[in-house]
C-alpha positions as a Python dict, from the first residue, in 0.01 Angstrom:
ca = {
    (1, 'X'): (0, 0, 0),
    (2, 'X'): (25, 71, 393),
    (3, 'X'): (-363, 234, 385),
    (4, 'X'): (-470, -97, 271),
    (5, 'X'): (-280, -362, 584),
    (6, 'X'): (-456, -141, 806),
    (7, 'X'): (-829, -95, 674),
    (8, 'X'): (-1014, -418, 809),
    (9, 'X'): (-1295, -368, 576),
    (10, 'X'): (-1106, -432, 248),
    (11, 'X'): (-986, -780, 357),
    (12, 'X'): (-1343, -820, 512),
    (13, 'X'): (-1484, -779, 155),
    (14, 'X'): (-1164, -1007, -36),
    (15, 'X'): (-1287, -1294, 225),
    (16, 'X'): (-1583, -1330, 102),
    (17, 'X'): (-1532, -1322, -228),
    (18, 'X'): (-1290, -1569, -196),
    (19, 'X'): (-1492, -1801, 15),
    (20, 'X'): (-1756, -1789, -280),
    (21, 'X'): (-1448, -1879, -531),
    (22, 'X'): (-1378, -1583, -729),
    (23, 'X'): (-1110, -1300, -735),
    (24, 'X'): (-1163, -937, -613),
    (25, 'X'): (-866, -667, -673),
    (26, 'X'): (-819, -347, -547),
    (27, 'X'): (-809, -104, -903),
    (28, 'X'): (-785, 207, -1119),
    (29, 'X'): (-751, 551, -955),
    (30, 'X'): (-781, 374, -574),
    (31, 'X'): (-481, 200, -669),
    (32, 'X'): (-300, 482, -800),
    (33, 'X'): (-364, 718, -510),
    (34, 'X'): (-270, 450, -274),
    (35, 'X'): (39, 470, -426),
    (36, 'X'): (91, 856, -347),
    (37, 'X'): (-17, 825, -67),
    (38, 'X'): (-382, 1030, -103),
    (39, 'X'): (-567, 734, -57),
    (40, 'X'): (-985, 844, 60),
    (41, 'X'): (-1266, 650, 172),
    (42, 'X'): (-1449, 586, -200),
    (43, 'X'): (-1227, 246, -343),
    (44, 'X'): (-1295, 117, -642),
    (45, 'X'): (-1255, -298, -685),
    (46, 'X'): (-1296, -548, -1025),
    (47, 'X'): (-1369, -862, -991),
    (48, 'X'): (-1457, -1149, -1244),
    (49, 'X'): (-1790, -1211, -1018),
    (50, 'X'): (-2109, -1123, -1222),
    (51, 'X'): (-2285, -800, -1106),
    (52, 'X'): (-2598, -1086, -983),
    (53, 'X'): (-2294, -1288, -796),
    (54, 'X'): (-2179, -988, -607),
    (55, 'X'): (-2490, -892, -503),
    (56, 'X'): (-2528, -1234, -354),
    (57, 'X'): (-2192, -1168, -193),
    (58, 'X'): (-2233, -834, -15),
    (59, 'X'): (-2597, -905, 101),
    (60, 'X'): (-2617, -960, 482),
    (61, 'X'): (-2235, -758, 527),
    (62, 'X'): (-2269, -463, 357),
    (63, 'X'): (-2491, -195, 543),
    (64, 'X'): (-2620, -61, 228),
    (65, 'X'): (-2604, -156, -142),
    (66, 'X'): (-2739, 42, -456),
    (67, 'X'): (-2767, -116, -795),
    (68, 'X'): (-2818, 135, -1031),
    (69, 'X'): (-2522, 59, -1217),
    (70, 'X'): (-2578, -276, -1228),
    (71, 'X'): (-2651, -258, -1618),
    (72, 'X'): (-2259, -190, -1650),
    (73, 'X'): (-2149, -411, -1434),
    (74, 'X'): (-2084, -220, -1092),
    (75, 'X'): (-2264, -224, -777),
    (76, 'X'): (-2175, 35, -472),
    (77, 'X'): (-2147, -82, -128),
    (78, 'X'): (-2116, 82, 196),
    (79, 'X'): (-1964, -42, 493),
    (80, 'X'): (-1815, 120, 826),
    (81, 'X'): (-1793, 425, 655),
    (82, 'X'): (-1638, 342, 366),
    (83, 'X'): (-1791, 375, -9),
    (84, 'X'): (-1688, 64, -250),
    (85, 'X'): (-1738, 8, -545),
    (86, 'X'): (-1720, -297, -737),
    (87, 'X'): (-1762, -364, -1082),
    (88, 'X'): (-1722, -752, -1291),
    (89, 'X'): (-1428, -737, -1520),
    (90, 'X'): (-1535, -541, -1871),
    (91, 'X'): (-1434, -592, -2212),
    (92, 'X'): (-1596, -355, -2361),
    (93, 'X'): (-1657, -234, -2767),
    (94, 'X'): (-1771, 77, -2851),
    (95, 'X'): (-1969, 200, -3151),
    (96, 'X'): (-1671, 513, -3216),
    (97, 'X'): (-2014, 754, -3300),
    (98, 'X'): (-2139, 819, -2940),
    (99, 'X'): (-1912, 703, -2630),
    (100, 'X'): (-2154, 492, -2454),
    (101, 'X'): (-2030, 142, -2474),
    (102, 'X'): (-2211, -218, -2562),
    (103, 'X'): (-2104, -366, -2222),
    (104, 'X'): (-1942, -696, -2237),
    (105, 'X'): (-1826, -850, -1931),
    (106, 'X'): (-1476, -1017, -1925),
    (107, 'X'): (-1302, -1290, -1776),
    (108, 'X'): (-955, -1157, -1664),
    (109, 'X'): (-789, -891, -1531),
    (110, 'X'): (-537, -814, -1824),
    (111, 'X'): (-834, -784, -2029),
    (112, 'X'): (-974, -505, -1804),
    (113, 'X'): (-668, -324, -1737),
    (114, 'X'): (-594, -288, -2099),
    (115, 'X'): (-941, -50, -2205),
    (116, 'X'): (-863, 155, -1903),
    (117, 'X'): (-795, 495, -1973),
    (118, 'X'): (-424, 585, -1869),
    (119, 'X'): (-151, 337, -1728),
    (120, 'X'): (-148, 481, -1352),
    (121, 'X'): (-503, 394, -1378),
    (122, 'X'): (-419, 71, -1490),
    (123, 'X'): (-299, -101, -1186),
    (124, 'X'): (-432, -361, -926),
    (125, 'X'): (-362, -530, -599),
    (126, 'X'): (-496, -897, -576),
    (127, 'X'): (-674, -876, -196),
    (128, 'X'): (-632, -1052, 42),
    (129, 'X'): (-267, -1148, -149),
    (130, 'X'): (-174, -815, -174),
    (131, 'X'): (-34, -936, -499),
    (132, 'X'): (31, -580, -753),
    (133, 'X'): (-47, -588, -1126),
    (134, 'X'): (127, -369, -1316),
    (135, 'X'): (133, -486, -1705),
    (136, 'X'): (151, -121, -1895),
    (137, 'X'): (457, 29, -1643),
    (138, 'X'): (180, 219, -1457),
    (139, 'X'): (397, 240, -1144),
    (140, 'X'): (707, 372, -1368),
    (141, 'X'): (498, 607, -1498),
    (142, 'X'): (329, 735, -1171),
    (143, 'X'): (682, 778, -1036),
    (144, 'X'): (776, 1041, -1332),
    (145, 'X'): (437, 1170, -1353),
    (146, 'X'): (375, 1079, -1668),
    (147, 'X'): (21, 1012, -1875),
    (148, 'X'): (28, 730, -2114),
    (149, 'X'): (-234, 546, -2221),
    (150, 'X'): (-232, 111, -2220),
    (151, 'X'): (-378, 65, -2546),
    (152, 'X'): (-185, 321, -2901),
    (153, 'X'): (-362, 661, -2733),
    (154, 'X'): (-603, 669, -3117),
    (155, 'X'): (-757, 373, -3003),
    (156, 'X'): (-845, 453, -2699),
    (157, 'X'): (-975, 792, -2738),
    (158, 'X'): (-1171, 680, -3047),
    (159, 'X'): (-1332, 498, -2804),
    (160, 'X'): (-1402, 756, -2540),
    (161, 'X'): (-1302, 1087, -2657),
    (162, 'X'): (-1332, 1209, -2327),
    (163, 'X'): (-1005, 1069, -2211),
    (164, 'X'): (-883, 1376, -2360),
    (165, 'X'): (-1039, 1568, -2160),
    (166, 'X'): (-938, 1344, -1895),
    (167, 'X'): (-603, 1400, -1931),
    (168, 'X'): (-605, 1761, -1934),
    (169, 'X'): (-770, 1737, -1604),
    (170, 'X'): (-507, 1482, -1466),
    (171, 'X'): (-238, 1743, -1534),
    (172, 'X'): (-393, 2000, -1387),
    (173, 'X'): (-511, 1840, -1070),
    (174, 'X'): (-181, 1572, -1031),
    (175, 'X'): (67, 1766, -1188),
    (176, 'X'): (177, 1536, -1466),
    (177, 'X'): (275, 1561, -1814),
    (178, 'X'): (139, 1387, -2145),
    (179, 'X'): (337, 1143, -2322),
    (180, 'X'): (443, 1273, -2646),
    (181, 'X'): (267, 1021, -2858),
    (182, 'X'): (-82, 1101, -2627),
    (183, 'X'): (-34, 1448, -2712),
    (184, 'X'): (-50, 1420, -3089),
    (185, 'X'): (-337, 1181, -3108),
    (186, 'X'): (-492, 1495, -2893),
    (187, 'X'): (-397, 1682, -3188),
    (188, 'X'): (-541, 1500, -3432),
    (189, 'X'): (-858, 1393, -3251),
    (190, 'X'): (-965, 1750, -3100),
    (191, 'X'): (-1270, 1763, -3295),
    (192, 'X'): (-1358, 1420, -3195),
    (193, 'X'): (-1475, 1608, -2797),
    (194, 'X'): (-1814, 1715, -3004),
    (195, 'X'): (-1913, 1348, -2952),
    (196, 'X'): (-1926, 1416, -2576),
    (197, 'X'): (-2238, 1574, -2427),
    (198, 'X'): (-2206, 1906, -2293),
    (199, 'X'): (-2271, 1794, -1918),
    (200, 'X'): (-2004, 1568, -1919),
    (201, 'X'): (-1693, 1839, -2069),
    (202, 'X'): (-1846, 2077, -1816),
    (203, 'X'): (-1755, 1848, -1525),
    (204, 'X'): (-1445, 1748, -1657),
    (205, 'X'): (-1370, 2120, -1703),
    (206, 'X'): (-1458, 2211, -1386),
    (207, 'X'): (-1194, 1948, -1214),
    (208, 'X'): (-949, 2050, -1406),
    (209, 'X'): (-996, 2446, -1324),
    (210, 'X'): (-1018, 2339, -955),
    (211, 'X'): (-674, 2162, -1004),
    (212, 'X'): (-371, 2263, -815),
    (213, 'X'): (-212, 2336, -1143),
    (214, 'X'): (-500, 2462, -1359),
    (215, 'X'): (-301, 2657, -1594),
    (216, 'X'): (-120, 2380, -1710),
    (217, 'X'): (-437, 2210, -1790),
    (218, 'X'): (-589, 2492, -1978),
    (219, 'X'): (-285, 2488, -2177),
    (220, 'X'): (-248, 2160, -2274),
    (221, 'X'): (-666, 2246, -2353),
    (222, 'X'): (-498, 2504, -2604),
    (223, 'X'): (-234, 2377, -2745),
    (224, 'X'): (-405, 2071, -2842),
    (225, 'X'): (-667, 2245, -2986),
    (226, 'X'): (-967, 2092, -2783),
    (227, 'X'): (-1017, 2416, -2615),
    (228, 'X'): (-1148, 2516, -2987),
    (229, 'X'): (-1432, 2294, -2950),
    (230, 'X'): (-1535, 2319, -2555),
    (231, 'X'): (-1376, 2648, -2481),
    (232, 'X'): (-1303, 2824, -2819),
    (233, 'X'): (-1308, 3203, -2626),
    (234, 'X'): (-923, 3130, -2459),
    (235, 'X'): (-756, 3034, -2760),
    (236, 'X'): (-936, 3341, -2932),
    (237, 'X'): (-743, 3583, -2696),
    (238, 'X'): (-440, 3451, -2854),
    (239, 'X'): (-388, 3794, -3031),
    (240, 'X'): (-107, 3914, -3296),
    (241, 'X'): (79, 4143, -3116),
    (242, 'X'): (138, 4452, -3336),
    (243, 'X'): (500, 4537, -3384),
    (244, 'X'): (508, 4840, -3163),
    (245, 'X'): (342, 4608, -2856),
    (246, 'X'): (76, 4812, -2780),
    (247, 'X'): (-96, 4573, -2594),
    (248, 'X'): (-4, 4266, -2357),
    (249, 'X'): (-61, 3920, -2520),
    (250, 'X'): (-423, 3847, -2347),
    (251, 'X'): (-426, 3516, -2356),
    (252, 'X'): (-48, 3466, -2152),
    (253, 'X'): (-226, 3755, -1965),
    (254, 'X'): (-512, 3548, -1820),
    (255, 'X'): (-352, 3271, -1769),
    (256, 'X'): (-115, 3490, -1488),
    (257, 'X'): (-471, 3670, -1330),
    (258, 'X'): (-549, 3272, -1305),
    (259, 'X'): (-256, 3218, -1154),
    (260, 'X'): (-263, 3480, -889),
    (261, 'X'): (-586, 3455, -813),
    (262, 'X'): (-567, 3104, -708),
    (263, 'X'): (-288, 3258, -475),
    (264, 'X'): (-544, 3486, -331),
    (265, 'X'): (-770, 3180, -229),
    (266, 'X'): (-861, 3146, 146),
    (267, 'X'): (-1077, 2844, 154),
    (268, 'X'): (-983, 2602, -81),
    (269, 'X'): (-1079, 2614, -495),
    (270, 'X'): (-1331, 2854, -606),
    (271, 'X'): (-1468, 2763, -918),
    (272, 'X'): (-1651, 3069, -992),
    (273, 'X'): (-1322, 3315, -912),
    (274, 'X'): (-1135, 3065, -1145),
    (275, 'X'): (-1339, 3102, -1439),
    (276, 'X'): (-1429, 3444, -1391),
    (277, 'X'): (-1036, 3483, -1429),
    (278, 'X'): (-1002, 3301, -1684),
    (279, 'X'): (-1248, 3469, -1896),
    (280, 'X'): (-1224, 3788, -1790),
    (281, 'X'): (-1087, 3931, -2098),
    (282, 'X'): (-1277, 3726, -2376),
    (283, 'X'): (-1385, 4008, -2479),
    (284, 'X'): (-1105, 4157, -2592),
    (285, 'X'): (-1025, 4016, -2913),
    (286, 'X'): (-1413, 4155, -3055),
    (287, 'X'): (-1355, 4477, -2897),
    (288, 'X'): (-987, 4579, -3012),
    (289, 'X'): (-922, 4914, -3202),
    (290, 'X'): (-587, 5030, -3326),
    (291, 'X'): (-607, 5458, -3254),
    (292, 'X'): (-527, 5675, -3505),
    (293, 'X'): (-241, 5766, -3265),
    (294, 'X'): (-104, 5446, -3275),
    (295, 'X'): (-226, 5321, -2975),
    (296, 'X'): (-488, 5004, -2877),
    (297, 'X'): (-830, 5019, -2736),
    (298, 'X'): (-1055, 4759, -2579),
    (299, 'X'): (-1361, 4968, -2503),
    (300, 'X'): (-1618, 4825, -2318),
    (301, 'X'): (-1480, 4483, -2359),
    (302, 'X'): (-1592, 4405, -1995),
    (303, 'X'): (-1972, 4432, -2166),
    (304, 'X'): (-1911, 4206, -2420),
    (305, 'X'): (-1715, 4009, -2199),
    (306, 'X'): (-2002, 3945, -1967),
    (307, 'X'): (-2242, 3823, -2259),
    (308, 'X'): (-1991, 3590, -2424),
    (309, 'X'): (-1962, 3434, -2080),
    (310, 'X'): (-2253, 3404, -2012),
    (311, 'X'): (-2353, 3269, -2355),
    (312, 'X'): (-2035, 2991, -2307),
    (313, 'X'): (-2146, 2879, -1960),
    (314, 'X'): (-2517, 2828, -2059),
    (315, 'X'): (-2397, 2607, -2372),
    (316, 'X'): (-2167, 2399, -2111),
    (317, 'X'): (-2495, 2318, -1868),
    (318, 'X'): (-2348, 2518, -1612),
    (319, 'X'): (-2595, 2654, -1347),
    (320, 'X'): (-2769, 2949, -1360),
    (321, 'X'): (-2615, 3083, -1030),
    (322, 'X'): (-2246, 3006, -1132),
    (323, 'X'): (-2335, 3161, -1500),
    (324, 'X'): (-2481, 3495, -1387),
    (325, 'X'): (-2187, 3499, -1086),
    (326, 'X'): (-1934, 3474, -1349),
    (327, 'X'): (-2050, 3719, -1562),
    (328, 'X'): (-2131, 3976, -1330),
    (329, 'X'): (-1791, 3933, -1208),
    (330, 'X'): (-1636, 3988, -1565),
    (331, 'X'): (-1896, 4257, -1625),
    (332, 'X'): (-1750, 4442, -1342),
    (333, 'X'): (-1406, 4389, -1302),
    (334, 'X'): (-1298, 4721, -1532),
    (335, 'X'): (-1506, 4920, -1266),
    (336, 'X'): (-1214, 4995, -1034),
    (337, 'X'): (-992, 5182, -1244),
    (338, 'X'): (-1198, 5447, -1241),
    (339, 'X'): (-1147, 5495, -937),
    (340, 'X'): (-835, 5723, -996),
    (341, 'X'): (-644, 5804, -676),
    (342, 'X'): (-998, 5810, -482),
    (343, 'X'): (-1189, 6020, -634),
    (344, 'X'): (-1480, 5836, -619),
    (345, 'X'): (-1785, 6000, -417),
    (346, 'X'): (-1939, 5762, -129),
    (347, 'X'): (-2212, 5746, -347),
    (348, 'X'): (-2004, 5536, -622),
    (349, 'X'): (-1851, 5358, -354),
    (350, 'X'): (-2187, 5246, -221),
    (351, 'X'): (-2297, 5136, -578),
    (352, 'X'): (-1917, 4946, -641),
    (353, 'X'): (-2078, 4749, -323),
    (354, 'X'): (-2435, 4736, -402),
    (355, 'X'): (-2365, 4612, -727),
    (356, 'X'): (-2121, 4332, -661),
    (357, 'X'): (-2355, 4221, -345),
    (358, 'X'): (-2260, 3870, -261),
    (359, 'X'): (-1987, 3829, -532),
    (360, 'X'): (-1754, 4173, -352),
    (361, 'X'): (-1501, 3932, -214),
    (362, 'X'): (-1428, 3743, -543),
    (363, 'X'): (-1421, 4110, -703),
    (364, 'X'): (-1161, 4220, -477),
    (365, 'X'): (-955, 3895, -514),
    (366, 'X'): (-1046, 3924, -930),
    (367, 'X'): (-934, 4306, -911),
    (368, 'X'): (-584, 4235, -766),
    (369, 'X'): (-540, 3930, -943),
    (370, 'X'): (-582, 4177, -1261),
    (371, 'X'): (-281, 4364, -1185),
    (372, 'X'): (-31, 4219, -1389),
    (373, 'X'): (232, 4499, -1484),
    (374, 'X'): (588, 4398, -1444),
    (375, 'X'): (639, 4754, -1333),
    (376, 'X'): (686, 4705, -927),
    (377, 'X'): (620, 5083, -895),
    (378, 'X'): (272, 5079, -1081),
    (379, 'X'): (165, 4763, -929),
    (380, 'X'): (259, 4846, -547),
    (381, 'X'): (27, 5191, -669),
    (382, 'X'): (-225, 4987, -803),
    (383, 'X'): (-267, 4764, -472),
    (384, 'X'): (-227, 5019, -217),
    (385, 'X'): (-508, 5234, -437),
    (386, 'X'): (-737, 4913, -382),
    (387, 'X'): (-631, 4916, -30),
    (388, 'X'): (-797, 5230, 18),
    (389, 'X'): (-1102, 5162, -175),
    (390, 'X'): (-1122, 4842, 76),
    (391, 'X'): (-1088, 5041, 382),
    (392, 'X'): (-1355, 5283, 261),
    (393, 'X'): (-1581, 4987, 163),
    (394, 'X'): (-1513, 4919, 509),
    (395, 'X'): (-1611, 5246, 696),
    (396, 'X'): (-1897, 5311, 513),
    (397, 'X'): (-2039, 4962, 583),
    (398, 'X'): (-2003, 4990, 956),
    (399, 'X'): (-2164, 5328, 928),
    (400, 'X'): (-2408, 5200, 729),
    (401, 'X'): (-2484, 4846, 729),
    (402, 'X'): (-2364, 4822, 318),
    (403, 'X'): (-2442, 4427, 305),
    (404, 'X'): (-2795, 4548, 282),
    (405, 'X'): (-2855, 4879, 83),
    (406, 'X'): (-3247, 4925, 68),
    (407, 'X'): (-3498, 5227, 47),
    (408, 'X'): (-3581, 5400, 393),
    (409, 'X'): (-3898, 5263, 327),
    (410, 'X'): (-4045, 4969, 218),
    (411, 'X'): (-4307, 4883, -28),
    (412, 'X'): (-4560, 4838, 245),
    (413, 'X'): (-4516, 5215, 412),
    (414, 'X'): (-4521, 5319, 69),
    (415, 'X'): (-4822, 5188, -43),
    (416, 'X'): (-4980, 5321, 302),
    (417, 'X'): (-4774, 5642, 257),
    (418, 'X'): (-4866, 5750, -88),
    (419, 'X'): (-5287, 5568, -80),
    (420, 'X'): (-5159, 5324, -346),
    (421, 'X'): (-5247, 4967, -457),
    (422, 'X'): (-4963, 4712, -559),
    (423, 'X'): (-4849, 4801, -829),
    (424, 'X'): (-4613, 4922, -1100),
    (425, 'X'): (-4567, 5283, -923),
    (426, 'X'): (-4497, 5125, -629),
    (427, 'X'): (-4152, 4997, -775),
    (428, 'X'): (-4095, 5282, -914),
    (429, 'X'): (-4099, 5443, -567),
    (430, 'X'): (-3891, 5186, -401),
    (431, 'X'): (-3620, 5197, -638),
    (432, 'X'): (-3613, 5587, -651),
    (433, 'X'): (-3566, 5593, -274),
    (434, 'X'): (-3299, 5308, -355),
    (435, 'X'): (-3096, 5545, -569),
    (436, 'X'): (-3124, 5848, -308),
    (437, 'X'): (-3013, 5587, -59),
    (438, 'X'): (-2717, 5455, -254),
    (439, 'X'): (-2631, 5830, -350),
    (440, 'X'): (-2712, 6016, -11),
    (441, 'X'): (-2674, 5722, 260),
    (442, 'X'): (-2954, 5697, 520),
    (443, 'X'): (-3205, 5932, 549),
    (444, 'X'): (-3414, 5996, 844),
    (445, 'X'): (-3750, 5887, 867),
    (446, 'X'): (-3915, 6278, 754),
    (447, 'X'): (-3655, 6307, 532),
    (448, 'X'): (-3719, 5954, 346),
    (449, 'X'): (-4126, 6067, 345),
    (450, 'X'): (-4072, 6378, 226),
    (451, 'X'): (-3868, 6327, -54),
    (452, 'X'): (-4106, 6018, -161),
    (453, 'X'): (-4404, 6264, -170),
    (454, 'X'): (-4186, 6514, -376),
    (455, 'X'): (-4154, 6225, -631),
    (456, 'X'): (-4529, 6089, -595),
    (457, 'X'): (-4628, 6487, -652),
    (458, 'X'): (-4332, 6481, -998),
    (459, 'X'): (-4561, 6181, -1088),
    (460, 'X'): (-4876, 6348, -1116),
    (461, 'X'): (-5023, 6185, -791),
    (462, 'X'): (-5097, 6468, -618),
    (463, 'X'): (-4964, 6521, -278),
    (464, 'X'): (-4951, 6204, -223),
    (465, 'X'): (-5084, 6179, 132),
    (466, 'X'): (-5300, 5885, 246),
}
């Protein structure tokens, strides 16, 4: 609890709650990462002061208060820089059919530690004592990173069924494990997730992919069976492997481009690489063929791919940037290997580009991370091929500005050019000198003219001159 004897504000704040004559603690997850040592500037208190009580408490200190949780009980605070949050002791009921609670304010703090979520999350510190509550081995279990939950695990996710989630997300981002008896109330209670709204599994999701360990959350996700209900494309890669293994289990598969493409992060968690890994494949399983040869084919499983995606993200209220990112990146991650040993033209290179635009960094992190073989040979191949494509990427953008591929003219000079109004034809010029530019490279200025009046005079429009 060092972070705590040297932050002024938090005894500040116990002062006068104790001056007014009631009892403020220190709780939940602030607790917790005090404890390991991760402790930030949002901390979380209890108290068995009603909400209109600790208004009347932190009015005149605190530099700013908001109230719009005041219905359940908590009021945020902000002073010297620090966000806190205190809410009046709950013992809640819920109605088991949605998870929104009828709030009921409690009285003490065993009542409120018990309907917390998890034990580590069940802790306090009595301020300004500095007294620890620990009833449901919290601390034990913190120290073997384990997830347990104070009340028999049914109960409480009956209650909230997105604990589950919860707890997946807790092992990915903590690194802990599930107790054994949380795990089979999991089990049994998958299908109970479709009581959550879609919002709230999406942000839970997204946590857990950003986790330092978000394999082992999507696994725990699987082998519980709630990724059937919020993510049912992962466990549907899980594919019978035919008795000649013809084909690399796609599911274990993804899970490794996961991996390694979290290793090829530069700036922290990338949500959109992460899930584009992750799904990469999903469409696989609706694409497979067994060849009369005897061999397996996935064709055009990148297409389908791209619409499952996109179709999963929209139904998880994800936005339409990180939808459309992520499926453009599944859409195109297939595209390299036809690259051979370089055969492609500067003109496919220049499309390979074009058509990533923003998203060509994630594609060259989601390409490598693809590369899975356990054949050193054929990987070291397969990277130092990419290499190359990289360094020609490269040369051809400092030649010729790549980041931003447009016509030698623009819809203005082309209007002026060829007499015309706005207009359909005038797209249809601008993206015809787009394809001679992504397939030639720059043209001069007579050059760019003359070919557009070769195509207005293809068109019917005469010569085209103004």
């Amino acid at each position: 609890m060092e972070p705590l004897r040297i932050d002024p504000v938090v005894d500040e704040l116990a002062e006068r709650f104790v001056a007014a004559g009631h009892r403020l603690f220190l709780v939940g997850g602030s607790v917790r990462d005090a404890v390991l040592g991760r402790l930030g500037n949002d901390l979380d208190f209890t108290t068995d002061a009603r909400p209109e009580q600790v208004q009347r408490i932190v009015t005149g200190w605190a530099e700013a208060v908001w109230d719009t949780g005041i219905a359940f009980g908590t009021l945020g605070v902000v002073r010297k820089g620090r966000t806190l949050e205190i809410t009046t002791f709950r013992a809640d009921t819920y109605d088991r059919v949605t998870r929104n609670p009828e709030v009921v304010f409690g009285d003490t703090i065993e009542g409120d530690l018990l309907r917390r979520d998890f034990t580590v999350n069940a802790m306090a510190v009595e301020l300004p004592s500095r007294e620890f509550v620990d009833l449901h081995g919290g601390m034990s279990a913190l120290a073997a990173k384990v997830l347990d939950t104070p009340a028999p695990p049914r109960e409480s996710f009956a209650d909230d069924p997105l604990r589950m989630l919860r707890a997946a997300r807790f092992v990915a981002q903590l690194d802990f494990t599930v107790a054994p008896r949380v795990v089979e109330a999991m089990r049994e209670m998958a299908g109970e997730i479709r009581r959550i709204t879609a919002e709230r599994v999406q942000a839970e999701l997204s946590k857990l992919l950003c986790g330092v360990r978000a394999r082992k959350g999507v696994e725990l996700l699987v082998d519980t069976g709630l990724a059937d209900h919020v993510l049912p494309e992962v466990p549907a890669m899980r594919l019978e492997i035919d008795e000649h293994h013809q084909h690399k289990d796609v599911y274990h598969h993804s899970l490794v481009v996961l991996d390694q493409a979290i290793d090829l992060e530069e700036d922290g968690p990338d949500l959109v690489l992460r899930l584009a890994a992750l799904l990469h494949d999903i469409g696989k399983p609706a694409t497979r063929r067994f060849e009369s040869g005897g061999g397996v084919s996935f064709h055009h499983h990148e297409v389908v791919g791209a619409k499952m995606a996109r179709k999963r993200l929209r139904a998880l209220k994800y936005s339409k940037e990180i939808v459309e990112d992520v499926a453009q990146l599944v859409y195109l991650h297939l595209r390299f290997h036809g690259y051979g040993r370089g055969e492609w033209t500067d003109s496919a290179v220049r499309r390979y580009v074009t058509d990533a635009e923003h998203l060509l960094s994630r594609l060259h992190k989601l390409v490598r991370a693809d590369c899975t073989t356990r054949n050193r040979r054929k990987a070291g191949a397969l990277q130092r091929t990419y290499d190359d494509l990289e360094a020609r990427i490269a040369r051809l953008a400092a030649e010729e500005d790549l980041n931003r591929v447009r016509p030698d003219l623009d819809g203005n000079e082309i209007m002026r050019l060829l007499g015309l109004s706005p207009g359909p034809l005038v797209g249809q010029a601008w993206k015809h000198l787009k394809e001679l530019r992504l397939d030639r490279g720059p043209l001069s200025r007579d050059e760019a003219e003359a070919e557009l009046r070769a195509w207005a005079r293809a068109k019917g429009l005469g010569d085209g001159a103004s």
